[in-house]
Amino acid sequence: MAPDPKENGSSVDRMDHDEQPASTKVPAKDAKDAKKKKDEKKDEDLSEEDAALKEQLELYVERVNDSNPGIQKMALESMRQEIRTATSSMTSVPKPLKFLRPHYKTLKGYYETMETPELKMFLADIISVLALTMSEENERESLQYRLLGSVGDIGSWGHEYVRNLAGEIGLEFQQRQVNEKSVEDLMDLVKQIVPFHVKHNAEPEAVDLLMEVESLELLIGHIDKGNYKRTCSYLTSFSSYMPEPDDMLVLDVAYQIYRKFEKYPDAMRVALRMDNSQYIKATFKDCNDFLEKQQLCYILARQGVSLDLDDGSLASEDQKEKLQEIISNSKLSEGYLTLARDLDVMEPKTPEDIYKAHLVDGRAGAGASVDSARQNLAATFVNAFVNAGFGQDKLMTAPNVDSSSGSSANSWLFKNKEHGKASAAASLGLILLWDVDDGLPQIDKYFYTQDNHIIAGALLAVGIVNCGVRNECDPAYALLYESVNKEDSTTRIGAIMGLGLAYAGSQKEEVLELLTPIVTDSKVGIDVAGFAAMSLGLIYVGSCNQEVAQSILHALMERSESELGEPMGRFLCHGLGLLYLGKQDDVDATMEVAKTLNPKISQYCQVTLDSCAYAGTGNVLKVQRLLGLCADHLDKGESHQAPAVLGIALVAMAEELGLEMAIRSLEHLLQYGEQNIRRAVPLALGILSISNPKIAVMDTLSRLSHDSDSEVAMAATMSLGLIGAGTNNARIAGMLRNLSSYYYKDPSLLFCVRIAQGLVHMGKGLLTLNPYHSDRFLLSNVALAGLMTFLHGCLDMKSVILGKYHYVLYYLVLAMQPRMLITLDTNLKPLSVPVRVGQAVDVVGQAGRPKTITGFQTHTTPVLLATGDRAELATEKYLPLSSVLEGFVILKPNPDYQHDHLSS
């Protein structure tokens, strides 16, 4: 083996570098001489000015130990002056600090022997600054001598010194907390540092320091009109990375700052993020500008929060009516259709327009021409998704071909078999989405038929039309409550599901009284009880309502093992989980009860409760726990790993970093996980990138859609639809067309492909399923609940979506929202203004006024906003009442605007 040249061959080089062979010991005297020579050589390199400064500083150091206090004082003041006035480049140490470094220990020795207290404090200040470059790690000498020094202005020593001090204070504070010592002296320093940071545009550093010393509320007094935006954007964005309950404390401070400067729309968003009803009411009440109040109502309506307007804060009944109209979302349909007309997409589309069979290879043609019930059912859903909210289509609302009543709609209805008719009738509700006044009369005619499936579909359609829209007449309850206790189970499910969709998030007590007996009655079929539990979970989503929780737990205890093993039995667990959506620790008591349930369902229930309670929180420990569950090798028949996989996605979707890490973890599960885990992974990927077609996720799902396990392939196909939902994404559309050709002989997989095609072209590209809105700051509980219900249905694709419960697909309606920006004038009429739409850029904590979007295009409102897009006004003629341009935004004329006659 050849000798290693590095081992002994380069001894000559080493001698060159060290000037002595390694084996020869240098006598101490020679070493000193060598060092002296080296220092002399260094001195020769200095310029005359630097050499003079060095001599001067060395003289000051000697004078500090003079017996005359007057000379000592003069030397200290001169040294202090030199250090303070020294300037340097960003990459080098200031020269006085550099030249005083060798004397650091000397000065520390002088400090110990010095007697005059005033001079001692002076010297402590200087040693504290020198410790910036000389102190040993974890010694915190800079802080130690600062506390011994003068109380004067610490900012005069420079920004770097203050930052170093802030870091040492954080460490010292933690240590003293552990040892239970007083921290008053540290807090005095903090009160000097925070104003310095805020004054010098370093608000994030002030926030970090106050968080370290657990006194964030001190920040409010130091923020002014010039820096509140930067401070609050930092607070709100880093709250996502804080553990509970610190995250709420951070948001609370941001809320107080917004309130201090009367920025009510921003304060309202923070109050909604905190889910604090008192703050929501207080913000609304304190806002005196009626125009701004209307903007607040648009924000509340988007989040699905209703507010009691009878609190006496409104001047007139007319104002109350206007606000009620906005907050009840009754203008949503009008705004959506305005957008559609502007983009010229009002023309109804047929399923064939979506399938584009002429672009597919020849072999799919034969399969496509067969008029099968399964394919007609798929066409029903595609037609409903594509024409959602447009009020017209070519299958269900097409004008009558002849004078006999409803021949064209009826002919399509009867091309479906049994429970397929229910979905076909319900599809009318989706086509007429949000349009209660015009929609209900068109649905009404289906109530007079003898076919229970059609009646069930019509009842469900009523719920879908009223989804997200509040109406003072309350038509949904009036039309549905009688059918809840009918004999026929299909009719009952239609009415129960309709109530769940119509009143999701409203906590309506009448529905609670109506549905609770159905959940607890053990004679009722498990499917009816499952849907009743689901509807109660949706209506009381995130409310922790104990009455509902107890009734569902009672049902889980009473039911037999075989019933609990059915897919609809699991819906009981999911309904229970929705009650605690995002509520974290509040689920603990119910979790303990879940541990005592039948072993068949206990573990499934616990995982569902855990993943619901921490959904959208980004809690890393929960993600690790759920990943741990996925690592277990299970006995046959256990099914809790699939919801654990979904749980990972739901918890991690809170912020971008966690989201990316979750996608990587899911890739590992695909490679090493058991079969039941692999079946859930595509669905988890779908929820992580919902309505946001990322190339990497798209490719993974495309690969899985050809998997040898048909369940994995079906889940992946559905997820392709979810990630492209409402985007009209051409790449996904092409993939799905190829899949329709690939699976033309497999009716189940072809059905999934068709549904995915309908989702991609949902609302002709005007809708989104993303539960996050307001610049990804707010999470809609109702939208997330709808998506989770759909995903839980997809966990057992063959029994639910491909079985007789395919109407579970309609739970997606809860998450459907127009992805639009419509600007309104002061009379709430659409106003066309130029806006720049581009990719959002994270500018949190950046100095100055950086650009918030990149790669923008200028359009005239109304405009579409994709996931990750941000809009900003391209004119100074108007001022928006909301800082986030999404949905409905009211503009008021800018009083300072001067019309440029040259540009006209």
PDB file of C-alpha atoms in Angstrom, residues 420-650:
ATOM      1  CA  GLY A 420     -77.805   7.864  -8.157  1.00  0.00           C
ATOM      2  CA  LYS A 421     -81.045   9.848  -8.534  1.00  0.00           C
ATOM      3  CA  ALA A 422     -80.438  11.366  -5.099  1.00  0.00           C
ATOM      4  CA  SER A 423     -77.053  12.728  -6.211  1.00  0.00           C
ATOM      5  CA  ALA A 424     -78.558  13.912  -9.519  1.00  0.00           C
ATOM      6  CA  ALA A 425     -81.341  15.850  -7.762  1.00  0.00           C
ATOM      7  CA  ALA A 426     -78.820  17.227  -5.217  1.00  0.00           C
ATOM      8  CA  SER A 427     -76.574  18.412  -8.075  1.00  0.00           C
ATOM      9  CA  LEU A 428     -79.209  21.053  -8.808  1.00  0.00           C
ATOM     10  CA  GLY A 429     -78.402  22.600  -5.413  1.00  0.00           C
ATOM     11  CA  LEU A 430     -74.734  22.892  -6.362  1.00  0.00           C
ATOM     12  CA  ILE A 431     -75.559  24.488  -9.727  1.00  0.00           C
ATOM     13  CA  LEU A 432     -77.727  27.065  -7.891  1.00  0.00           C
ATOM     14  CA  LEU A 433     -75.190  27.453  -5.056  1.00  0.00           C
ATOM     15  CA  TRP A 434     -75.623  30.536  -2.757  1.00  0.00           C
ATOM     16  CA  ASP A 435     -78.672  31.749  -4.752  1.00  0.00           C
ATOM     17  CA  VAL A 436     -81.410  31.012  -2.200  1.00  0.00           C
ATOM     18  CA  ASP A 437     -84.194  33.170  -3.687  1.00  0.00           C
ATOM     19  CA  ASP A 438     -83.981  31.771  -7.231  1.00  0.00           C
ATOM     20  CA  GLY A 439     -82.731  28.320  -6.258  1.00  0.00           C
ATOM     21  CA  LEU A 440     -85.424  27.035  -3.914  1.00  0.00           C
ATOM     22  CA  PRO A 441     -88.351  27.409  -6.413  1.00  0.00           C
ATOM     23  CA  GLN A 442     -86.397  25.295  -8.955  1.00  0.00           C
ATOM     24  CA  ILE A 443     -85.768  22.547  -6.382  1.00  0.00           C
ATOM     25  CA  ASP A 444     -89.323  22.629  -5.061  1.00  0.00           C
ATOM     26  CA  LYS A 445     -90.855  20.585  -7.924  1.00  0.00           C
ATOM     27  CA  TYR A 446     -88.854  17.491  -6.896  1.00  0.00           C
ATOM     28  CA  PHE A 447     -90.626  17.305  -3.514  1.00  0.00           C
ATOM     29  CA  TYR A 448     -93.865  16.157  -5.185  1.00  0.00           C
ATOM     30  CA  THR A 449     -92.527  12.939  -6.677  1.00  0.00           C
ATOM     31  CA  GLN A 450     -93.132   9.468  -5.225  1.00  0.00           C
ATOM     32  CA  ASP A 451     -89.470   8.433  -5.551  1.00  0.00           C
ATOM     33  CA  ASN A 452     -87.763   8.634  -2.137  1.00  0.00           C
ATOM     34  CA  HIS A 453     -84.304   8.899  -3.715  1.00  0.00           C
ATOM     35  CA  ILE A 454     -85.298  12.018  -5.640  1.00  0.00           C
ATOM     36  CA  ILE A 455     -86.899  13.533  -2.522  1.00  0.00           C
ATOM     37  CA  ALA A 456     -83.708  12.814  -0.564  1.00  0.00           C
ATOM     38  CA  GLY A 457     -81.679  14.510  -3.307  1.00  0.00           C
ATOM     39  CA  ALA A 458     -83.987  17.542  -3.275  1.00  0.00           C
ATOM     40  CA  LEU A 459     -83.655  17.833   0.526  1.00  0.00           C
ATOM     41  CA  LEU A 460     -79.874  17.699   0.165  1.00  0.00           C
ATOM     42  CA  ALA A 461     -80.070  20.308  -2.626  1.00  0.00           C
ATOM     43  CA  VAL A 462     -81.879  22.682  -0.228  1.00  0.00           C
ATOM     44  CA  GLY A 463     -78.983  22.322   2.220  1.00  0.00           C
ATOM     45  CA  ILE A 464     -76.393  22.884  -0.510  1.00  0.00           C
ATOM     46  CA  VAL A 465     -78.089  26.065  -1.829  1.00  0.00           C
ATOM     47  CA  ASN A 466     -78.140  27.512   1.710  1.00  0.00           C
ATOM     48  CA  CYS A 467     -74.522  26.513   2.414  1.00  0.00           C
ATOM     49  CA  GLY A 468     -72.635  29.489   3.834  1.00  0.00           C
ATOM     50  CA  VAL A 469     -75.619  31.818   3.369  1.00  0.00           C
ATOM     51  CA  ARG A 470     -77.770  32.956   6.296  1.00  0.00           C
ATOM     52  CA  ASN A 471     -81.385  33.948   5.596  1.00  0.00           C
ATOM     53  CA  GLU A 472     -83.699  35.600   8.124  1.00  0.00           C
ATOM     54  CA  CYS A 473     -86.643  33.485   6.871  1.00  0.00           C
ATOM     55  CA  ASP A 474     -84.609  30.337   7.624  1.00  0.00           C
ATOM     56  CA  PRO A 475     -86.020  28.342   4.685  1.00  0.00           C
ATOM     57  CA  ALA A 476     -83.645  25.376   5.056  1.00  0.00           C
ATOM     58  CA  TYR A 477     -84.861  24.413   8.531  1.00  0.00           C
ATOM     59  CA  ALA A 478     -88.511  24.902   7.534  1.00  0.00           C
ATOM     60  CA  LEU A 479     -88.134  22.610   4.514  1.00  0.00           C
ATOM     61  CA  LEU A 480     -85.948  19.942   6.119  1.00  0.00           C
ATOM     62  CA  TYR A 481     -86.979  19.371   9.736  1.00  0.00           C
ATOM     63  CA  GLU A 482     -90.088  17.270   8.967  1.00  0.00           C
ATOM     64  CA  SER A 483     -88.184  14.809   6.782  1.00  0.00           C
ATOM     65  CA  VAL A 484     -85.555  14.079   9.471  1.00  0.00           C
ATOM     66  CA  ASN A 485     -87.844  11.575  11.201  1.00  0.00           C
ATOM     67  CA  LYS A 486     -89.395   9.939   8.111  1.00  0.00           C
ATOM     68  CA  GLU A 487     -89.462   6.147   7.765  1.00  0.00           C
ATOM     69  CA  ASP A 488     -87.219   5.927   4.710  1.00  0.00           C
ATOM     70  CA  SER A 489     -83.520   6.018   5.634  1.00  0.00           C
ATOM     71  CA  THR A 490     -82.433   7.605   2.320  1.00  0.00           C
ATOM     72  CA  THR A 491     -84.841  10.521   2.855  1.00  0.00           C
ATOM     73  CA  ARG A 492     -83.636  10.911   6.434  1.00  0.00           C
ATOM     74  CA  ILE A 493     -79.984  10.993   5.361  1.00  0.00           C
ATOM     75  CA  GLY A 494     -80.799  13.622   2.686  1.00  0.00           C
ATOM     76  CA  ALA A 495     -82.521  15.871   5.266  1.00  0.00           C
ATOM     77  CA  ILE A 496     -79.856  15.334   7.961  1.00  0.00           C
ATOM     78  CA  MET A 497     -76.997  16.013   5.554  1.00  0.00           C
ATOM     79  CA  GLY A 498     -78.857  19.061   4.185  1.00  0.00           C
ATOM     80  CA  LEU A 499     -79.169  20.513   7.714  1.00  0.00           C
ATOM     81  CA  GLY A 500     -75.463  19.902   8.324  1.00  0.00           C
ATOM     82  CA  LEU A 501     -74.477  21.763   5.135  1.00  0.00           C
ATOM     83  CA  ALA A 502     -76.968  24.617   5.583  1.00  0.00           C
ATOM     84  CA  TYR A 503     -76.079  25.390   9.205  1.00  0.00           C
ATOM     85  CA  ALA A 504     -72.384  24.425   9.339  1.00  0.00           C
ATOM     86  CA  GLY A 505     -70.652  26.536  11.992  1.00  0.00           C
ATOM     87  CA  SER A 506     -73.881  28.270  13.078  1.00  0.00           C
ATOM     88  CA  GLN A 507     -74.439  26.335  16.373  1.00  0.00           C
ATOM     89  CA  LYS A 508     -78.197  26.350  15.753  1.00  0.00           C
ATOM     90  CA  GLU A 509     -79.939  24.892  18.812  1.00  0.00           C
ATOM     91  CA  GLU A 510     -83.117  23.726  17.039  1.00  0.00           C
ATOM     92  CA  VAL A 511     -81.015  21.362  14.918  1.00  0.00           C
ATOM     93  CA  LEU A 512     -79.265  20.063  18.047  1.00  0.00           C
ATOM     94  CA  GLU A 513     -82.641  19.164  19.602  1.00  0.00           C
ATOM     95  CA  LEU A 514     -83.733  17.549  16.340  1.00  0.00           C
ATOM     96  CA  LEU A 515     -80.640  15.409  15.658  1.00  0.00           C
ATOM     97  CA  THR A 516     -79.401  14.372  19.138  1.00  0.00           C
ATOM     98  CA  PRO A 517     -82.169  11.737  19.632  1.00  0.00           C
ATOM     99  CA  ILE A 518     -81.242  10.167  16.268  1.00  0.00           C
ATOM    100  CA  VAL A 519     -77.580   9.818  17.280  1.00  0.00           C
ATOM    101  CA  THR A 520     -78.408   8.205  20.629  1.00  0.00           C
ATOM    102  CA  ASP A 521     -81.186   5.907  19.364  1.00  0.00           C
ATOM    103  CA  SER A 522     -79.591   2.463  18.945  1.00  0.00           C
ATOM    104  CA  LYS A 523     -82.537   1.249  16.811  1.00  0.00           C
ATOM    105  CA  VAL A 524     -81.666   3.720  14.051  1.00  0.00           C
ATOM    106  CA  GLY A 525     -79.433   2.413  11.260  1.00  0.00           C
ATOM    107  CA  ILE A 526     -75.734   3.121  11.774  1.00  0.00           C
ATOM    108  CA  ASP A 527     -75.607   5.090   8.512  1.00  0.00           C
ATOM    109  CA  VAL A 528     -78.387   7.484   9.630  1.00  0.00           C
ATOM    110  CA  ALA A 529     -76.725   7.886  13.055  1.00  0.00           C
ATOM    111  CA  GLY A 530     -73.329   8.446  11.386  1.00  0.00           C
ATOM    112  CA  PHE A 531     -74.660  11.234   9.170  1.00  0.00           C
ATOM    113  CA  ALA A 532     -76.525  12.778  12.135  1.00  0.00           C
ATOM    114  CA  ALA A 533     -73.281  12.816  14.170  1.00  0.00           C
ATOM    115  CA  MET A 534     -71.478  14.316  11.200  1.00  0.00           C
ATOM    116  CA  SER A 535     -74.076  17.073  10.779  1.00  0.00           C
ATOM    117  CA  LEU A 536     -73.918  17.932  14.492  1.00  0.00           C
ATOM    118  CA  GLY A 537     -70.115  17.998  14.251  1.00  0.00           C
ATOM    119  CA  LEU A 538     -70.332  20.441  11.317  1.00  0.00           C
ATOM    120  CA  ILE A 539     -72.946  22.689  12.960  1.00  0.00           C
ATOM    121  CA  TYR A 540     -71.003  22.826  16.248  1.00  0.00           C
ATOM    122  CA  VAL A 541     -67.549  22.706  14.627  1.00  0.00           C
ATOM    123  CA  GLY A 542     -64.796  23.849  17.014  1.00  0.00           C
ATOM    124  CA  SER A 543     -67.308  24.647  19.792  1.00  0.00           C
ATOM    125  CA  CYS A 544     -66.449  21.794  22.246  1.00  0.00           C
ATOM    126  CA  ASN A 545     -70.214  21.436  22.854  1.00  0.00           C
ATOM    127  CA  GLN A 546     -70.563  18.907  25.666  1.00  0.00           C
ATOM    128  CA  GLU A 547     -74.155  17.899  24.904  1.00  0.00           C
ATOM    129  CA  VAL A 548     -73.254  16.816  21.364  1.00  0.00           C
ATOM    130  CA  ALA A 549     -70.040  15.144  22.555  1.00  0.00           C
ATOM    131  CA  GLN A 550     -71.892  13.101  25.189  1.00  0.00           C
ATOM    132  CA  SER A 551     -74.614  11.979  22.764  1.00  0.00           C
ATOM    133  CA  ILE A 552     -72.002  10.759  20.213  1.00  0.00           C
ATOM    134  CA  LEU A 553     -69.944   9.013  22.933  1.00  0.00           C
ATOM    135  CA  HIS A 554     -73.150   7.376  24.175  1.00  0.00           C
ATOM    136  CA  ALA A 555     -73.809   6.074  20.645  1.00  0.00           C
ATOM    137  CA  LEU A 556     -70.235   4.750  20.382  1.00  0.00           C
ATOM    138  CA  MET A 557     -70.678   2.864  23.669  1.00  0.00           C
ATOM    139  CA  GLU A 558     -74.109   1.432  22.813  1.00  0.00           C
ATOM    140  CA  ARG A 559     -73.463   0.206  19.267  1.00  0.00           C
ATOM    141  CA  SER A 560     -72.363  -3.343  18.537  1.00  0.00           C
ATOM    142  CA  GLU A 561     -68.857  -4.199  17.340  1.00  0.00           C
ATOM    143  CA  SER A 562     -70.061  -5.131  13.859  1.00  0.00           C
ATOM    144  CA  GLU A 563     -71.837  -1.755  13.454  1.00  0.00           C
ATOM    145  CA  LEU A 564     -68.777   0.168  14.648  1.00  0.00           C
ATOM    146  CA  GLY A 565     -66.685  -1.694  12.101  1.00  0.00           C
ATOM    147  CA  GLU A 566     -68.732  -0.259   9.221  1.00  0.00           C
ATOM    148  CA  PRO A 567     -67.500   2.878   7.408  1.00  0.00           C
ATOM    149  CA  MET A 568     -70.517   4.856   8.630  1.00  0.00           C
ATOM    150  CA  GLY A 569     -69.726   3.830  12.210  1.00  0.00           C
ATOM    151  CA  ARG A 570     -66.441   5.681  11.854  1.00  0.00           C
ATOM    152  CA  PHE A 571     -68.370   8.806  10.884  1.00  0.00           C
ATOM    153  CA  LEU A 572     -69.488   8.944  14.539  1.00  0.00           C
ATOM    154  CA  CYS A 573     -65.825   9.358  15.555  1.00  0.00           C
ATOM    155  CA  HIS A 574     -65.288  11.991  12.911  1.00  0.00           C
ATOM    156  CA  GLY A 575     -68.366  13.964  14.000  1.00  0.00           C
ATOM    157  CA  LEU A 576     -66.991  13.898  17.554  1.00  0.00           C
ATOM    158  CA  GLY A 577     -63.578  15.084  16.341  1.00  0.00           C
ATOM    159  CA  LEU A 578     -65.060  18.076  14.488  1.00  0.00           C
ATOM    160  CA  LEU A 579     -66.436  19.449  17.792  1.00  0.00           C
ATOM    161  CA  TYR A 580     -62.832  19.985  18.923  1.00  0.00           C
ATOM    162  CA  LEU A 581     -61.391  21.216  15.614  1.00  0.00           C
ATOM    163  CA  GLY A 582     -58.309  23.337  16.407  1.00  0.00           C
ATOM    164  CA  LYS A 583     -59.083  23.418  20.155  1.00  0.00           C
ATOM    165  CA  GLN A 584     -55.919  21.569  21.256  1.00  0.00           C
ATOM    166  CA  ASP A 585     -55.966  20.742  25.013  1.00  0.00           C
ATOM    167  CA  ASP A 586     -59.753  21.054  25.335  1.00  0.00           C
ATOM    168  CA  VAL A 587     -60.031  17.567  23.846  1.00  0.00           C
ATOM    169  CA  ASP A 588     -58.230  15.860  26.761  1.00  0.00           C
ATOM    170  CA  ALA A 589     -61.319  14.878  28.789  1.00  0.00           C
ATOM    171  CA  THR A 590     -63.083  13.388  25.752  1.00  0.00           C
ATOM    172  CA  MET A 591     -59.843  11.619  24.803  1.00  0.00           C
ATOM    173  CA  GLU A 592     -59.850   9.824  28.178  1.00  0.00           C
ATOM    174  CA  VAL A 593     -63.414   8.623  27.560  1.00  0.00           C
ATOM    175  CA  ALA A 594     -62.435   7.463  24.044  1.00  0.00           C
ATOM    176  CA  LYS A 595     -59.804   5.162  25.598  1.00  0.00           C
ATOM    177  CA  THR A 596     -62.591   3.220  27.350  1.00  0.00           C
ATOM    178  CA  LEU A 597     -64.560   2.533  24.141  1.00  0.00           C
ATOM    179  CA  ASN A 598     -64.839  -0.781  22.311  1.00  0.00           C
ATOM    180  CA  PRO A 599     -61.287  -1.810  21.203  1.00  0.00           C
ATOM    181  CA  LYS A 600     -62.609  -2.063  17.638  1.00  0.00           C
ATOM    182  CA  ILE A 601     -63.105   1.708  17.465  1.00  0.00           C
ATOM    183  CA  SER A 602     -61.154   3.126  20.467  1.00  0.00           C
ATOM    184  CA  GLN A 603     -57.792   3.688  18.768  1.00  0.00           C
ATOM    185  CA  TYR A 604     -59.451   5.058  15.604  1.00  0.00           C
ATOM    186  CA  CYS A 605     -61.465   7.500  17.727  1.00  0.00           C
ATOM    187  CA  GLN A 606     -58.412   8.670  19.676  1.00  0.00           C
ATOM    188  CA  VAL A 607     -56.377   9.347  16.523  1.00  0.00           C
ATOM    189  CA  THR A 608     -59.304  11.190  14.899  1.00  0.00           C
ATOM    190  CA  LEU A 609     -59.827  13.340  18.020  1.00  0.00           C
ATOM    191  CA  ASP A 610     -56.114  14.122  18.255  1.00  0.00           C
ATOM    192  CA  SER A 611     -55.714  15.059  14.591  1.00  0.00           C
ATOM    193  CA  CYS A 612     -58.875  17.223  14.632  1.00  0.00           C
ATOM    194  CA  ALA A 613     -57.969  19.017  17.876  1.00  0.00           C
ATOM    195  CA  TYR A 614     -54.521  19.973  16.567  1.00  0.00           C
ATOM    196  CA  ALA A 615     -55.490  20.563  12.919  1.00  0.00           C
ATOM    197  CA  GLY A 616     -53.922  23.749  11.573  1.00  0.00           C
ATOM    198  CA  THR A 617     -51.748  24.313  14.677  1.00  0.00           C
ATOM    199  CA  GLY A 618     -48.400  23.062  13.322  1.00  0.00           C
ATOM    200  CA  ASN A 619     -47.750  21.234  16.628  1.00  0.00           C
ATOM    201  CA  VAL A 620     -44.503  19.332  16.002  1.00  0.00           C
ATOM    202  CA  LEU A 621     -44.951  16.911  18.929  1.00  0.00           C
ATOM    203  CA  LYS A 622     -48.322  15.758  17.578  1.00  0.00           C
ATOM    204  CA  VAL A 623     -46.848  15.189  14.121  1.00  0.00           C
ATOM    205  CA  GLN A 624     -44.110  13.062  15.708  1.00  0.00           C
ATOM    206  CA  ARG A 625     -46.674  11.075  17.697  1.00  0.00           C
ATOM    207  CA  LEU A 626     -48.765  10.408  14.583  1.00  0.00           C
ATOM    208  CA  LEU A 627     -45.642   9.395  12.636  1.00  0.00           C
ATOM    209  CA  GLY A 628     -44.851   7.014  15.497  1.00  0.00           C
ATOM    210  CA  LEU A 629     -48.285   5.393  15.117  1.00  0.00           C
ATOM    211  CA  CYS A 630     -47.599   4.901  11.409  1.00  0.00           C
ATOM    212  CA  ALA A 631     -44.396   3.023  12.243  1.00  0.00           C
ATOM    213  CA  ASP A 632     -46.259   0.248  14.113  1.00  0.00           C
ATOM    214  CA  HIS A 633     -46.956  -3.107  12.458  1.00  0.00           C
ATOM    215  CA  LEU A 634     -50.613  -3.858  13.101  1.00  0.00           C
ATOM    216  CA  ASP A 635     -52.764  -6.927  13.404  1.00  0.00           C
ATOM    217  CA  LYS A 636     -55.306  -7.394  10.657  1.00  0.00           C
ATOM    218  CA  GLY A 637     -58.529  -5.444  11.167  1.00  0.00           C
ATOM    219  CA  GLU A 638     -57.056  -2.364  12.877  1.00  0.00           C
ATOM    220  CA  SER A 639     -57.686   0.794  10.908  1.00  0.00           C
ATOM    221  CA  HIS A 640     -56.364   3.763  12.906  1.00  0.00           C
ATOM    222  CA  GLN A 641     -53.208   4.320  10.843  1.00  0.00           C
ATOM    223  CA  ALA A 642     -55.080   5.831   7.880  1.00  0.00           C
ATOM    224  CA  PRO A 643     -56.552   8.725   9.937  1.00  0.00           C
ATOM    225  CA  ALA A 644     -53.096   9.144  11.538  1.00  0.00           C
ATOM    226  CA  VAL A 645     -51.634   9.791   8.074  1.00  0.00           C
ATOM    227  CA  LEU A 646     -54.360  12.358   7.377  1.00  0.00           C
ATOM    228  CA  GLY A 647     -53.684  13.804  10.842  1.00  0.00           C
ATOM    229  CA  ILE A 648     -50.034  14.469   9.936  1.00  0.00           C
ATOM    230  CA  ALA A 649     -51.178  16.550   6.953  1.00  0.00           C
ATOM    231  CA  LEU A 650     -53.890  18.384   8.924  1.00  0.00           C
TER     232      LEU A 650
END
